Protein backbone atom coordinates (compact mmCIF):
# COMPACT_ATOMS: atom_id res chain seq x y z
CA UNK A 1 0.00 0.00 0.00
CA UNK A 2 1.38 3.46 -0.85
CA UNK A 3 2.73 5.43 2.11
CA UNK A 4 1.08 8.63 3.29
CA UNK A 5 4.18 10.48 2.08
CA UNK A 6 3.79 9.00 -1.41
CA UNK A 7 0.10 9.86 -1.50
CA UNK A 8 0.82 13.38 -0.34
CA UNK A 9 3.48 13.84 -3.03
CA UNK A 10 1.12 12.44 -5.66
CA UNK A 11 -1.55 14.95 -4.71
CA UNK A 12 0.97 17.78 -4.91
CA UNK A 13 2.04 16.71 -8.40
CA UNK A 14 -1.55 16.32 -9.60
CA UNK A 15 -2.40 19.75 -8.21
CA UNK A 16 0.59 21.24 -10.00
CA UNK A 17 -0.52 19.60 -13.24
CA UNK A 18 -4.09 20.81 -12.92
CA UNK A 19 -2.89 24.35 -12.30
CA UNK A 20 -0.91 24.23 -15.55
CA UNK A 21 -3.33 22.10 -17.52
CA UNK A 22 -3.41 24.44 -20.51
CA UNK A 23 -0.69 26.08 -22.53
CA UNK A 24 0.66 29.29 -20.99
CA UNK A 25 2.49 32.00 -22.88
CA UNK A 26 5.34 32.27 -20.35
CA UNK A 27 6.45 28.62 -20.52
CA UNK A 28 9.89 28.62 -22.15
CA UNK A 29 12.33 25.82 -22.93
CA UNK A 30 15.41 26.19 -20.75
CA UNK A 31 18.68 27.00 -22.57
CA UNK A 32 21.14 24.21 -23.42
CA UNK A 33 18.49 21.50 -23.02
CA UNK A 34 17.39 18.92 -25.57
CA UNK A 35 13.81 18.20 -26.61
CA UNK A 36 12.84 14.53 -26.66
CA UNK A 37 10.99 13.36 -29.77
CA UNK A 38 8.13 11.02 -28.97
CA UNK A 39 6.21 8.16 -30.54
CA UNK A 40 2.55 7.18 -30.53
CA UNK A 41 0.46 10.15 -29.46
CA UNK A 42 3.41 12.09 -28.01
CA UNK A 43 5.22 14.49 -30.33
CA UNK A 44 7.83 15.88 -27.94
CA UNK A 45 8.78 16.79 -24.38
CA UNK A 46 10.96 19.71 -23.34
CA UNK A 47 12.17 21.11 -20.03
CA UNK A 48 10.80 24.56 -19.24
CA UNK A 49 10.83 27.50 -16.85
CA UNK A 50 14.30 28.14 -15.48
CA UNK A 51 14.66 28.64 -11.73
CA UNK A 52 17.51 29.37 -9.31
CA UNK A 53 15.80 27.90 -6.26
CA UNK A 54 18.34 25.04 -6.07
CA UNK A 55 21.84 26.49 -6.23
CA UNK A 56 23.79 23.34 -7.08
CA UNK A 57 24.25 24.14 -10.79
CA UNK A 58 26.05 20.86 -11.51
CA UNK A 59 25.38 21.24 -15.25
CA UNK A 60 27.24 24.51 -15.59
CA UNK A 61 24.29 26.92 -15.83
CA UNK A 62 22.99 29.03 -12.95
CA UNK A 63 19.48 27.61 -13.31
CA UNK A 64 17.52 24.37 -13.47
CA UNK A 65 14.12 23.48 -14.92
CA UNK A 66 11.03 23.77 -12.75
CA UNK A 67 8.74 21.92 -15.13
CA UNK A 68 8.23 20.23 -18.49
CA UNK A 69 5.94 20.66 -21.47
CA UNK A 70 4.39 17.80 -23.44
CA UNK A 71 3.27 18.35 -27.03
CA UNK A 72 0.91 15.72 -28.40
CA UNK A 73 0.54 14.70 -32.03
CA UNK A 74 -2.90 16.33 -32.21
CA UNK A 75 -1.33 19.69 -31.33
CA UNK A 76 -2.41 19.84 -27.70
CA UNK A 77 0.19 21.02 -25.19
CA UNK A 78 0.26 20.73 -21.42
CA UNK A 79 2.78 21.89 -18.84
CA UNK A 80 3.73 20.28 -15.57
CA UNK A 81 5.28 22.22 -12.66
CA UNK A 82 7.20 20.87 -9.68
CA UNK A 83 6.56 22.15 -6.15
CA UNK A 84 8.94 24.89 -4.89
CA UNK A 85 11.18 22.38 -3.10
CA UNK A 86 12.19 20.53 -6.28
CA UNK A 87 13.76 20.97 -9.72
CA UNK A 88 14.59 18.86 -12.73
CA UNK A 89 18.40 18.78 -12.56
CA UNK A 90 18.65 17.53 -16.11
CA UNK A 91 18.97 18.65 -19.74
CA UNK A 92 17.84 15.42 -21.43
CA UNK A 93 14.20 14.33 -21.12
CA UNK A 94 14.03 10.62 -22.00
CA UNK A 95 10.95 9.01 -23.57
CA UNK A 96 10.83 5.21 -23.26
CA UNK A 97 8.06 2.62 -23.11
CA UNK A 98 9.08 1.10 -19.77
CA UNK A 99 6.15 -1.24 -19.17
CA UNK A 100 5.44 -2.50 -22.70
CA UNK A 101 1.98 -0.96 -22.97
CA UNK A 102 2.81 0.93 -26.17
CA UNK A 103 2.85 4.31 -24.41
CA UNK A 104 6.07 6.15 -23.62
CA UNK A 105 6.97 7.22 -20.11
CA UNK A 106 9.20 10.18 -19.24
CA UNK A 107 12.44 9.68 -17.27
CA UNK A 108 14.12 12.66 -15.60
CA UNK A 109 16.59 13.52 -12.85
CA UNK A 110 14.50 15.18 -10.16
CA UNK A 111 16.23 16.88 -7.22
CA UNK A 112 15.04 18.12 -3.85
CA UNK A 113 16.63 21.23 -2.33
CA UNK A 114 17.32 19.39 0.95
CA UNK A 115 17.65 15.76 -0.20
CA UNK A 116 19.56 15.83 -3.49
CA UNK A 117 18.82 13.91 -6.66
CA UNK A 118 16.53 11.03 -7.53
CA UNK A 119 15.37 9.37 -10.75
CA UNK A 120 11.71 9.96 -11.58
CA UNK A 121 9.35 8.24 -14.04
CA UNK A 122 6.21 10.03 -15.26
CA UNK A 123 3.12 8.75 -17.02
CA UNK A 124 2.15 11.18 -19.80
CA UNK A 125 -1.47 10.25 -20.37
CA UNK A 126 -3.26 13.32 -21.72
CA UNK A 127 -5.19 14.90 -18.88
CA UNK A 128 -3.54 12.95 -16.06
CA UNK A 129 0.24 13.35 -15.90
CA UNK A 130 1.36 11.34 -12.89
CA UNK A 131 4.56 10.45 -11.07
CA UNK A 132 4.71 6.66 -11.53
CA UNK A 133 7.91 5.74 -9.72
CA UNK A 134 10.94 7.35 -8.16
CA UNK A 135 14.22 6.19 -6.64
CA UNK A 136 15.00 7.44 -3.14
CA UNK A 137 16.68 10.82 -2.98
CA UNK A 138 20.43 10.49 -2.44
CA UNK A 139 19.86 12.01 0.99
CA UNK A 140 21.62 15.36 1.09
CA UNK A 141 21.70 18.47 -1.11
CA UNK A 142 24.26 18.97 -3.88
CA UNK A 143 24.42 15.26 -4.63
CA UNK A 144 23.47 14.22 -8.15
CA UNK A 145 23.06 11.26 -10.50
CA UNK A 146 23.29 10.91 -14.27
CA UNK A 147 21.39 8.25 -16.25
CA UNK A 148 23.60 6.08 -18.46
CA UNK A 149 21.17 3.89 -20.39
CA UNK A 150 17.65 2.45 -20.50
CA UNK A 151 17.19 -1.08 -21.88
CA UNK A 152 16.69 -4.72 -20.95
CA UNK A 153 20.24 -5.24 -19.72
CA UNK A 154 19.77 -8.76 -18.33
CA UNK A 155 17.42 -10.40 -20.83
CA UNK A 156 14.54 -10.90 -18.39
CA UNK A 157 12.01 -8.99 -20.47
CA UNK A 158 11.87 -6.09 -18.01
CA UNK A 159 13.41 -2.67 -18.65
CA UNK A 160 16.32 -1.56 -16.48
CA UNK A 161 17.75 1.92 -16.01
CA UNK A 162 21.51 2.24 -15.56
CA UNK A 163 22.71 5.39 -13.81
CA UNK A 164 25.81 6.70 -12.11
CA UNK A 165 25.13 7.96 -8.61
CA UNK A 166 27.39 10.81 -7.48
CA UNK A 167 29.59 10.72 -10.61
CA UNK A 168 31.99 13.27 -9.06
CA UNK A 169 32.28 11.56 -5.65
CA UNK A 170 31.21 7.95 -5.10
CA UNK A 171 31.20 7.18 -8.86
CA UNK A 172 28.83 4.24 -8.47
CA UNK A 173 27.10 2.55 -11.40
CA UNK A 174 23.64 1.38 -10.36
CA UNK A 175 21.12 -0.81 -12.19
CA UNK A 176 17.43 -0.22 -11.40
CA UNK A 177 14.56 -2.34 -12.73
CA UNK A 178 11.18 -0.84 -13.56
CA UNK A 179 8.47 -3.45 -12.98
CA UNK A 180 4.90 -3.33 -11.68
CA UNK A 181 5.10 0.43 -11.37
CA UNK A 182 8.14 0.41 -9.11
CA UNK A 183 11.89 0.98 -9.39
CA UNK A 184 14.01 -1.63 -7.62
CA UNK A 185 17.78 -1.53 -7.17
CA UNK A 186 19.35 -4.63 -8.75
CA UNK A 187 23.11 -4.09 -8.45
CA UNK A 188 25.82 -1.51 -7.75
CA UNK A 189 29.37 -1.29 -9.14
CA UNK A 190 32.17 1.09 -8.22
CA UNK A 191 34.54 3.02 -10.46
CA UNK A 192 32.45 4.82 -13.11
CA UNK A 193 31.86 8.49 -13.91
CA UNK A 194 29.70 9.74 -16.79
CA UNK A 195 29.89 13.47 -16.09
CA UNK A 196 32.47 16.17 -15.46
CA UNK A 197 31.43 18.66 -12.78
CA UNK A 198 30.14 21.84 -14.42
CA UNK A 199 29.77 20.34 -17.90
CA UNK A 200 26.52 20.62 -19.84
CA UNK A 201 27.24 17.29 -21.57
CA UNK A 202 25.49 14.28 -20.01
CA UNK A 203 25.80 11.85 -22.95
CA UNK A 204 28.93 9.90 -22.03
CA UNK A 205 27.49 6.42 -22.54
CA UNK A 206 26.10 4.20 -25.31
CA UNK A 207 23.89 1.09 -25.22
CA UNK A 208 24.52 -1.75 -27.72
CA UNK A 209 25.16 -5.50 -27.85
CA UNK A 210 28.94 -5.79 -27.76
CA UNK A 211 29.44 -9.53 -27.31
CA UNK A 212 26.71 -10.78 -29.67
CA UNK A 213 24.70 -12.64 -27.03
CA UNK A 214 21.47 -10.88 -27.95
CA UNK A 215 21.44 -8.82 -24.74
CA UNK A 216 22.55 -5.20 -24.79
CA UNK A 217 25.66 -3.98 -23.00
CA UNK A 218 26.74 -0.54 -21.80
CA UNK A 219 29.76 1.56 -22.77
CA UNK A 220 30.68 4.28 -20.27
CA UNK A 221 33.79 5.94 -18.82
CA UNK A 222 35.90 4.79 -15.91
CA UNK A 223 36.18 6.88 -12.76
CA UNK A 224 38.69 9.29 -14.33
CA UNK A 225 36.88 9.42 -17.68
CA UNK A 226 40.14 8.61 -19.49
CA UNK A 227 39.03 5.15 -20.56
CA UNK A 228 35.84 3.54 -21.87
CA UNK A 229 34.62 0.33 -20.25
CA UNK A 230 32.10 -1.87 -22.02
CA UNK A 231 30.18 -3.75 -19.36
CA UNK A 232 27.71 -6.61 -19.39
CA UNK A 233 25.24 -7.44 -16.62
CA UNK A 234 24.74 -11.13 -17.54
CA UNK A 235 25.30 -13.81 -16.47
CA UNK A 236 27.02 -11.59 -13.90
CA UNK A 237 28.51 -8.12 -14.04
CA UNK A 238 31.65 -8.07 -16.16
CA UNK A 239 33.88 -5.56 -17.91
CA UNK A 240 34.04 -7.02 -21.41
CA UNK A 241 36.75 -4.70 -22.72
CA UNK A 242 38.42 -1.37 -22.03
CA UNK A 243 39.59 1.31 -24.44
CA UNK A 244 42.20 3.78 -23.16
CA UNK A 245 41.76 7.40 -24.24
CA UNK A 246 44.42 10.00 -25.03
CA UNK A 247 42.64 12.54 -22.83
CA UNK A 248 39.50 12.89 -20.73
CA UNK A 249 36.24 12.10 -22.52
CA UNK A 250 34.22 15.24 -23.27
CA UNK A 251 31.31 13.64 -25.12
CA UNK A 252 28.91 12.99 -26.52
CA UNK A 253 29.98 9.37 -26.88
CA UNK A 254 28.36 7.87 -29.98
CA UNK A 255 28.40 4.63 -31.97
CA UNK A 256 28.55 4.55 -35.76
CA UNK A 257 28.55 1.07 -37.23
CA UNK A 258 31.30 -0.87 -35.46
CA UNK A 259 33.05 2.26 -34.18
CA UNK A 260 32.74 4.28 -30.99
CA UNK A 261 33.42 7.99 -31.52
CA UNK A 262 34.83 9.65 -28.42
CA UNK A 263 35.34 13.46 -28.45
CA UNK A 264 38.05 14.46 -25.95
CA UNK A 265 38.59 17.55 -23.81
CA UNK A 266 41.74 18.49 -25.74
CA UNK A 267 39.58 19.07 -28.82
CA UNK A 268 40.54 15.88 -30.63
CA UNK A 269 38.39 12.81 -31.17
CA UNK A 270 39.20 9.11 -31.01
CA UNK A 271 37.57 6.42 -33.13
CA UNK A 272 37.49 3.13 -31.23
CA UNK A 273 37.08 0.07 -33.41
CA UNK A 274 34.76 -2.54 -31.89
CA UNK A 275 36.18 -5.98 -32.49
CA UNK A 276 34.07 -9.07 -31.81
CA UNK A 277 35.56 -11.74 -29.58
PDB file of N, CA, C and O in Angstrom, residues 153 173 191-192 204-213 215-222 227-234 236-245 253-255 257-261 272-277:
ATOM      1  N   UNK A 153      18.821  -4.921 -19.817  1.00  0.00           N
ATOM      2  CA  UNK A 153      20.244  -5.238 -19.715  1.00  0.00           C
ATOM      3  C   UNK A 153      20.525  -6.675 -19.269  1.00  0.00           C
ATOM      4  O   UNK A 153      21.684  -7.104 -19.326  1.00  0.00           O
ATOM      5  N   UNK A 173      28.056   3.003 -10.394  1.00  0.00           N
ATOM      6  CA  UNK A 173      27.101   2.552 -11.399  1.00  0.00           C
ATOM      7  C   UNK A 173      26.020   1.724 -10.710  1.00  0.00           C
ATOM      8  O   UNK A 173      26.320   0.784  -9.978  1.00  0.00           O
ATOM      9  N   UNK A 191      33.486   2.665  -9.535  1.00  0.00           N
ATOM     10  CA  UNK A 191      34.544   3.022 -10.458  1.00  0.00           C
ATOM     11  C   UNK A 191      34.107   3.555 -11.810  1.00  0.00           C
ATOM     12  O   UNK A 191      34.804   3.351 -12.810  1.00  0.00           O
ATOM     13  N   UNK A 192      32.968   4.301 -11.849  1.00  0.00           N
ATOM     14  CA  UNK A 192      32.452   4.824 -13.110  1.00  0.00           C
ATOM     15  C   UNK A 192      32.017   6.275 -12.926  1.00  0.00           C
ATOM     16  O   UNK A 192      31.454   6.643 -11.896  1.00  0.00           O
ATOM     17  N   UNK A 204      27.623  10.568 -22.012  1.00  0.00           N
ATOM     18  CA  UNK A 204      28.931   9.904 -22.029  1.00  0.00           C
ATOM     19  C   UNK A 204      28.784   8.385 -21.999  1.00  0.00           C
ATOM     20  O   UNK A 204      29.679   7.682 -21.516  1.00  0.00           O
ATOM     21  N   UNK A 205      27.700   7.863 -22.534  1.00  0.00           N
ATOM     22  CA  UNK A 205      27.486   6.419 -22.536  1.00  0.00           C
ATOM     23  C   UNK A 205      26.680   6.018 -23.764  1.00  0.00           C
ATOM     24  O   UNK A 205      25.961   6.825 -24.345  1.00  0.00           O
ATOM     25  N   UNK A 206      26.807   4.742 -24.144  1.00  0.00           N
ATOM     26  CA  UNK A 206      26.101   4.203 -25.310  1.00  0.00           C
ATOM     27  C   UNK A 206      25.644   2.778 -24.984  1.00  0.00           C
ATOM     28  O   UNK A 206      26.393   2.012 -24.359  1.00  0.00           O
ATOM     29  N   UNK A 207      24.445   2.429 -25.416  1.00  0.00           N
ATOM     30  CA  UNK A 207      23.892   1.090 -25.220  1.00  0.00           C
ATOM     31  C   UNK A 207      23.937   0.328 -26.539  1.00  0.00           C
ATOM     32  O   UNK A 207      23.462   0.821 -27.567  1.00  0.00           O
ATOM     33  N   UNK A 208      24.510  -0.881 -26.533  1.00  0.00           N
ATOM     34  CA  UNK A 208      24.516  -1.750 -27.716  1.00  0.00           C
ATOM     35  C   UNK A 208      24.955  -3.149 -27.280  1.00  0.00           C
ATOM     36  O   UNK A 208      25.481  -3.343 -26.175  1.00  0.00           O
ATOM     37  N   UNK A 209      24.749  -4.120 -28.136  1.00  0.00           N
ATOM     38  CA  UNK A 209      25.161  -5.499 -27.853  1.00  0.00           C
ATOM     39  C   UNK A 209      26.594  -5.688 -28.328  1.00  0.00           C
ATOM     40  O   UNK A 209      26.850  -5.829 -29.525  1.00  0.00           O
ATOM     41  N   UNK A 210      27.521  -5.702 -27.399  1.00  0.00           N
ATOM     42  CA  UNK A 210      28.939  -5.791 -27.758  1.00  0.00           C
ATOM     43  C   UNK A 210      29.392  -7.220 -28.013  1.00  0.00           C
ATOM     44  O   UNK A 210      30.190  -7.473 -28.915  1.00  0.00           O
ATOM     45  N   UNK A 211      28.918  -8.171 -27.230  1.00  0.00           N
ATOM     46  CA  UNK A 211      29.443  -9.529 -27.310  1.00  0.00           C
ATOM     47  C   UNK A 211      28.573 -10.484 -28.123  1.00  0.00           C
ATOM     48  O   UNK A 211      28.842 -11.688 -28.181  1.00  0.00           O
ATOM     49  N   UNK A 212      27.507  -9.967 -28.772  1.00  0.00           N
ATOM     50  CA  UNK A 212      26.709 -10.783 -29.666  1.00  0.00           C
ATOM     51  C   UNK A 212      25.847 -11.834 -29.015  1.00  0.00           C
ATOM     52  O   UNK A 212      25.424 -12.787 -29.674  1.00  0.00           O
ATOM     53  N   UNK A 213      25.528 -11.644 -27.709  1.00  0.00           N
ATOM     54  CA  UNK A 213      24.704 -12.644 -27.026  1.00  0.00           C
ATOM     55  C   UNK A 213      23.218 -12.318 -27.090  1.00  0.00           C
ATOM     56  O   UNK A 213      22.393 -13.019 -26.496  1.00  0.00           O
ATOM     57  N   UNK A 215      21.810  -9.674 -25.877  1.00  0.00           N
ATOM     58  CA  UNK A 215      21.442  -8.823 -24.743  1.00  0.00           C
ATOM     59  C   UNK A 215      22.342  -7.595 -24.767  1.00  0.00           C
ATOM     60  O   UNK A 215      23.565  -7.718 -24.913  1.00  0.00           O
ATOM     61  N   UNK A 216      21.757  -6.419 -24.628  1.00  0.00           N
ATOM     62  CA  UNK A 216      22.546  -5.203 -24.787  1.00  0.00           C
ATOM     63  C   UNK A 216      23.527  -5.017 -23.632  1.00  0.00           C
ATOM     64  O   UNK A 216      23.297  -5.465 -22.510  1.00  0.00           O
ATOM     65  N   UNK A 217      24.621  -4.331 -23.951  1.00  0.00           N
ATOM     66  CA  UNK A 217      25.660  -3.984 -22.995  1.00  0.00           C
ATOM     67  C   UNK A 217      25.742  -2.457 -22.894  1.00  0.00           C
ATOM     68  O   UNK A 217      25.001  -1.743 -23.569  1.00  0.00           O
ATOM     69  N   UNK A 218      26.642  -1.974 -22.057  1.00  0.00           N
ATOM     70  CA  UNK A 218      26.735  -0.545 -21.801  1.00  0.00           C
ATOM     71  C   UNK A 218      28.187  -0.092 -21.893  1.00  0.00           C
ATOM     72  O   UNK A 218      29.063  -0.679 -21.248  1.00  0.00           O
ATOM     73  N   UNK A 219      28.443   0.931 -22.701  1.00  0.00           N
ATOM     74  CA  UNK A 219      29.759   1.557 -22.773  1.00  0.00           C
ATOM     75  C   UNK A 219      29.699   2.862 -21.999  1.00  0.00           C
ATOM     76  O   UNK A 219      28.820   3.700 -22.250  1.00  0.00           O
ATOM     77  N   UNK A 220      30.630   3.054 -21.059  1.00  0.00           N
ATOM     78  CA  UNK A 220      30.678   4.284 -20.269  1.00  0.00           C
ATOM     79  C   UNK A 220      32.080   4.465 -19.708  1.00  0.00           C
ATOM     80  O   UNK A 220      32.874   3.515 -19.670  1.00  0.00           O
ATOM     81  N   UNK A 221      32.415   5.680 -19.253  1.00  0.00           N
ATOM     82  CA  UNK A 221      33.792   5.937 -18.817  1.00  0.00           C
ATOM     83  C   UNK A 221      34.120   5.310 -17.461  1.00  0.00           C
ATOM     84  O   UNK A 221      33.238   5.017 -16.641  1.00  0.00           O
ATOM     85  N   UNK A 222      35.414   5.178 -17.226  1.00  0.00           N
ATOM     86  CA  UNK A 222      35.902   4.789 -15.915  1.00  0.00           C
ATOM     87  C   UNK A 222      35.811   5.985 -14.973  1.00  0.00           C
ATOM     88  O   UNK A 222      35.304   7.052 -15.320  1.00  0.00           O
ATOM     89  N   UNK A 227      39.157   6.462 -19.929  1.00  0.00           N
ATOM     90  CA  UNK A 227      39.028   5.148 -20.562  1.00  0.00           C
ATOM     91  C   UNK A 227      37.551   4.824 -20.685  1.00  0.00           C
ATOM     92  O   UNK A 227      36.720   5.328 -19.909  1.00  0.00           O
ATOM     93  N   UNK A 228      37.212   3.996 -21.671  1.00  0.00           N
ATOM     94  CA  UNK A 228      35.842   3.538 -21.873  1.00  0.00           C
ATOM     95  C   UNK A 228      35.766   2.060 -21.522  1.00  0.00           C
ATOM     96  O   UNK A 228      36.505   1.243 -22.079  1.00  0.00           O
ATOM     97  N   UNK A 229      34.913   1.724 -20.565  1.00  0.00           N
ATOM     98  CA  UNK A 229      34.616   0.332 -20.246  1.00  0.00           C
ATOM     99  C   UNK A 229      33.338  -0.089 -20.972  1.00  0.00           C
ATOM    100  O   UNK A 229      32.360   0.674 -20.996  1.00  0.00           O
ATOM    101  N   UNK A 230      33.335  -1.266 -21.541  1.00  0.00           N
ATOM    102  CA  UNK A 230      32.099  -1.865 -22.025  1.00  0.00           C
ATOM    103  C   UNK A 230      31.735  -2.977 -21.053  1.00  0.00           C
ATOM    104  O   UNK A 230      32.521  -3.913 -20.835  1.00  0.00           O
ATOM    105  N   UNK A 231      30.561  -2.835 -20.425  1.00  0.00           N
ATOM    106  CA  UNK A 231      30.183  -3.754 -19.359  1.00  0.00           C
ATOM    107  C   UNK A 231      28.934  -4.539 -19.746  1.00  0.00           C
ATOM    108  O   UNK A 231      28.068  -4.055 -20.484  1.00  0.00           O
ATOM    109  N   UNK A 232      28.877  -5.757 -19.246  1.00  0.00           N
ATOM    110  CA  UNK A 232      27.706  -6.610 -19.392  1.00  0.00           C
ATOM    111  C   UNK A 232      27.167  -6.917 -18.000  1.00  0.00           C
ATOM    112  O   UNK A 232      27.929  -6.992 -17.030  1.00  0.00           O
ATOM    113  N   UNK A 233      25.857  -7.121 -17.905  1.00  0.00           N
ATOM    114  CA  UNK A 233      25.241  -7.441 -16.620  1.00  0.00           C
ATOM    115  C   UNK A 233      24.841  -8.911 -16.511  1.00  0.00           C
ATOM    116  O   UNK A 233      24.282  -9.318 -15.487  1.00  0.00           O
ATOM    117  N   UNK A 234      25.098  -9.717 -17.566  1.00  0.00           N
ATOM    118  CA  UNK A 234      24.744 -11.134 -17.543  1.00  0.00           C
ATOM    119  C   UNK A 234      25.895 -11.980 -18.096  1.00  0.00           C
ATOM    120  O   UNK A 234      26.636 -11.529 -18.979  1.00  0.00           O
ATOM    121  N   UNK A 236      26.723 -12.434 -15.045  1.00  0.00           N
ATOM    122  CA  UNK A 236      27.015 -11.594 -13.899  1.00  0.00           C
ATOM    123  C   UNK A 236      27.716 -10.348 -14.426  1.00  0.00           C
ATOM    124  O   UNK A 236      28.097 -10.286 -15.596  1.00  0.00           O
ATOM    125  N   UNK A 237      27.880  -9.360 -13.579  1.00  0.00           N
ATOM    126  CA  UNK A 237      28.506  -8.122 -14.036  1.00  0.00           C
ATOM    127  C   UNK A 237      29.943  -8.391 -14.468  1.00  0.00           C
ATOM    128  O   UNK A 237      30.700  -9.070 -13.779  1.00  0.00           O
ATOM    129  N   UNK A 238      30.320  -7.825 -15.629  1.00  0.00           N
ATOM    130  CA  UNK A 238      31.651  -8.074 -16.160  1.00  0.00           C
ATOM    131  C   UNK A 238      32.062  -6.920 -17.064  1.00  0.00           C
ATOM    132  O   UNK A 238      31.234  -6.391 -17.820  1.00  0.00           O
ATOM    133  N   UNK A 239      33.315  -6.516 -16.962  1.00  0.00           N
ATOM    134  CA  UNK A 239      33.879  -5.561 -17.910  1.00  0.00           C
ATOM    135  C   UNK A 239      34.388  -6.357 -19.099  1.00  0.00           C
ATOM    136  O   UNK A 239      35.371  -7.096 -19.008  1.00  0.00           O
ATOM    137  N   UNK A 240      33.709  -6.227 -20.237  1.00  0.00           N
ATOM    138  CA  UNK A 240      34.043  -7.020 -21.413  1.00  0.00           C
ATOM    139  C   UNK A 240      35.340  -6.565 -22.061  1.00  0.00           C
ATOM    140  O   UNK A 240      36.141  -7.381 -22.515  1.00  0.00           O
ATOM    141  N   UNK A 241      35.526  -5.254 -22.135  1.00  0.00           N
ATOM    142  CA  UNK A 241      36.746  -4.697 -22.724  1.00  0.00           C
ATOM    143  C   UNK A 241      36.893  -3.246 -22.287  1.00  0.00           C
ATOM    144  O   UNK A 241      35.933  -2.603 -21.865  1.00  0.00           O
ATOM    145  N   UNK A 242      38.112  -2.746 -22.411  1.00  0.00           N
ATOM    146  CA  UNK A 242      38.418  -1.371 -22.031  1.00  0.00           C
ATOM    147  C   UNK A 242      39.231  -0.714 -23.120  1.00  0.00           C
ATOM    148  O   UNK A 242      40.174  -1.310 -23.656  1.00  0.00           O
ATOM    149  N   UNK A 243      38.867   0.520 -23.462  1.00  0.00           N
ATOM    150  CA  UNK A 243      39.594   1.314 -24.439  1.00  0.00           C
ATOM    151  C   UNK A 243      40.211   2.515 -23.726  1.00  0.00           C
ATOM    152  O   UNK A 243      39.481   3.331 -23.137  1.00  0.00           O
ATOM    153  N   UNK A 244      41.522   2.639 -23.761  1.00  0.00           N
ATOM    154  CA  UNK A 244      42.200   3.777 -23.162  1.00  0.00           C
ATOM    155  C   UNK A 244      42.085   4.986 -24.083  1.00  0.00           C
ATOM    156  O   UNK A 244      42.173   4.864 -25.305  1.00  0.00           O
ATOM    157  N   UNK A 245      41.905   6.159 -23.486  1.00  0.00           N
ATOM    158  CA  UNK A 245      41.760   7.400 -24.241  1.00  0.00           C
ATOM    159  C   UNK A 245      43.011   8.263 -24.084  1.00  0.00           C
ATOM    160  O   UNK A 245      43.698   8.196 -23.066  1.00  0.00           O
ATOM    161  N   UNK A 253      29.516  10.647 -26.369  1.00  0.00           N
ATOM    162  CA  UNK A 253      29.982   9.366 -26.878  1.00  0.00           C
ATOM    163  C   UNK A 253      28.915   8.802 -27.804  1.00  0.00           C
ATOM    164  O   UNK A 253      27.739   8.742 -27.448  1.00  0.00           O
ATOM    165  N   UNK A 254      29.310   8.405 -29.015  1.00  0.00           N
ATOM    166  CA  UNK A 254      28.360   7.872 -29.982  1.00  0.00           C
ATOM    167  C   UNK A 254      28.904   6.599 -30.613  1.00  0.00           C
ATOM    168  O   UNK A 254      30.102   6.311 -30.550  1.00  0.00           O
ATOM    169  N   UNK A 255      28.015   5.848 -31.255  1.00  0.00           N
ATOM    170  CA  UNK A 255      28.401   4.627 -31.969  1.00  0.00           C
ATOM    171  C   UNK A 255      27.933   4.751 -33.407  1.00  0.00           C
ATOM    172  O   UNK A 255      26.764   5.032 -33.677  1.00  0.00           O
ATOM    173  N   UNK A 257      28.133   2.380 -36.738  1.00  0.00           N
ATOM    174  CA  UNK A 257      28.555   1.072 -37.231  1.00  0.00           C
ATOM    175  C   UNK A 257      29.282   0.304 -36.153  1.00  0.00           C
ATOM    176  O   UNK A 257      28.765   0.113 -35.046  1.00  0.00           O
ATOM    177  N   UNK A 258      30.502  -0.127 -36.449  1.00  0.00           N
ATOM    178  CA  UNK A 258      31.300  -0.873 -35.464  1.00  0.00           C
ATOM    179  C   UNK A 258      32.375   0.016 -34.838  1.00  0.00           C
ATOM    180  O   UNK A 258      33.432  -0.472 -34.426  1.00  0.00           O
ATOM    181  N   UNK A 259      32.081   1.319 -34.721  1.00  0.00           N
ATOM    182  CA  UNK A 259      33.052   2.263 -34.183  1.00  0.00           C
ATOM    183  C   UNK A 259      32.416   3.144 -33.110  1.00  0.00           C
ATOM    184  O   UNK A 259      31.317   3.680 -33.304  1.00  0.00           O
ATOM    185  N   UNK A 260      33.114   3.281 -31.984  1.00  0.00           N
ATOM    186  CA  UNK A 260      32.741   4.276 -30.985  1.00  0.00           C
ATOM    187  C   UNK A 260      33.500   5.564 -31.286  1.00  0.00           C
ATOM    188  O   UNK A 260      34.710   5.536 -31.512  1.00  0.00           O
ATOM    189  N   UNK A 261      32.793   6.680 -31.288  1.00  0.00           N
ATOM    190  CA  UNK A 261      33.417   7.986 -31.522  1.00  0.00           C
ATOM    191  C   UNK A 261      33.431   8.736 -30.195  1.00  0.00           C
ATOM    192  O   UNK A 261      32.376   8.988 -29.597  1.00  0.00           O
ATOM    193  N   UNK A 272      37.165   4.399 -31.878  1.00  0.00           N
ATOM    194  CA  UNK A 272      37.491   3.131 -31.228  1.00  0.00           C
ATOM    195  C   UNK A 272      36.821   2.003 -31.979  1.00  0.00           C
ATOM    196  O   UNK A 272      35.586   1.895 -31.989  1.00  0.00           O
ATOM    197  N   UNK A 273      37.624   1.165 -32.609  1.00  0.00           N
ATOM    198  CA  UNK A 273      37.083   0.067 -33.409  1.00  0.00           C
ATOM    199  C   UNK A 273      36.598  -1.038 -32.486  1.00  0.00           C
ATOM    200  O   UNK A 273      37.324  -1.535 -31.625  1.00  0.00           O
ATOM    201  N   UNK A 274      35.325  -1.441 -32.665  1.00  0.00           N
ATOM    202  CA  UNK A 274      34.755  -2.536 -31.889  1.00  0.00           C
ATOM    203  C   UNK A 274      35.038  -3.842 -32.580  1.00  0.00           C
ATOM    204  O   UNK A 274      34.623  -4.056 -33.727  1.00  0.00           O
ATOM    205  N   UNK A 275      35.762  -4.704 -31.912  1.00  0.00           N
ATOM    206  CA  UNK A 275      36.177  -5.979 -32.487  1.00  0.00           C
ATOM    207  C   UNK A 275      35.484  -7.091 -31.728  1.00  0.00           C
ATOM    208  O   UNK A 275      35.597  -7.199 -30.501  1.00  0.00           O
ATOM    209  N   UNK A 276      34.769  -7.942 -32.455  1.00  0.00           N
ATOM    210  CA  UNK A 276      34.069  -9.067 -31.807  1.00  0.00           C
ATOM    211  C   UNK A 276      35.074 -10.075 -31.290  1.00  0.00           C
ATOM    212  O   UNK A 276      36.136 -10.277 -31.851  1.00  0.00           O
ATOM    213  N   UNK A 277      34.706 -10.701 -30.152  1.00  0.00           N
ATOM    214  CA  UNK A 277      35.564 -11.744 -29.584  1.00  0.00           C
ATOM    215  C   UNK A 277      35.580 -12.971 -30.488  1.00  0.00           C
ATOM    216  O   UNK A 277      34.619 -13.282 -31.149  1.00  0.00           O
TER     217      UNK A 277
END
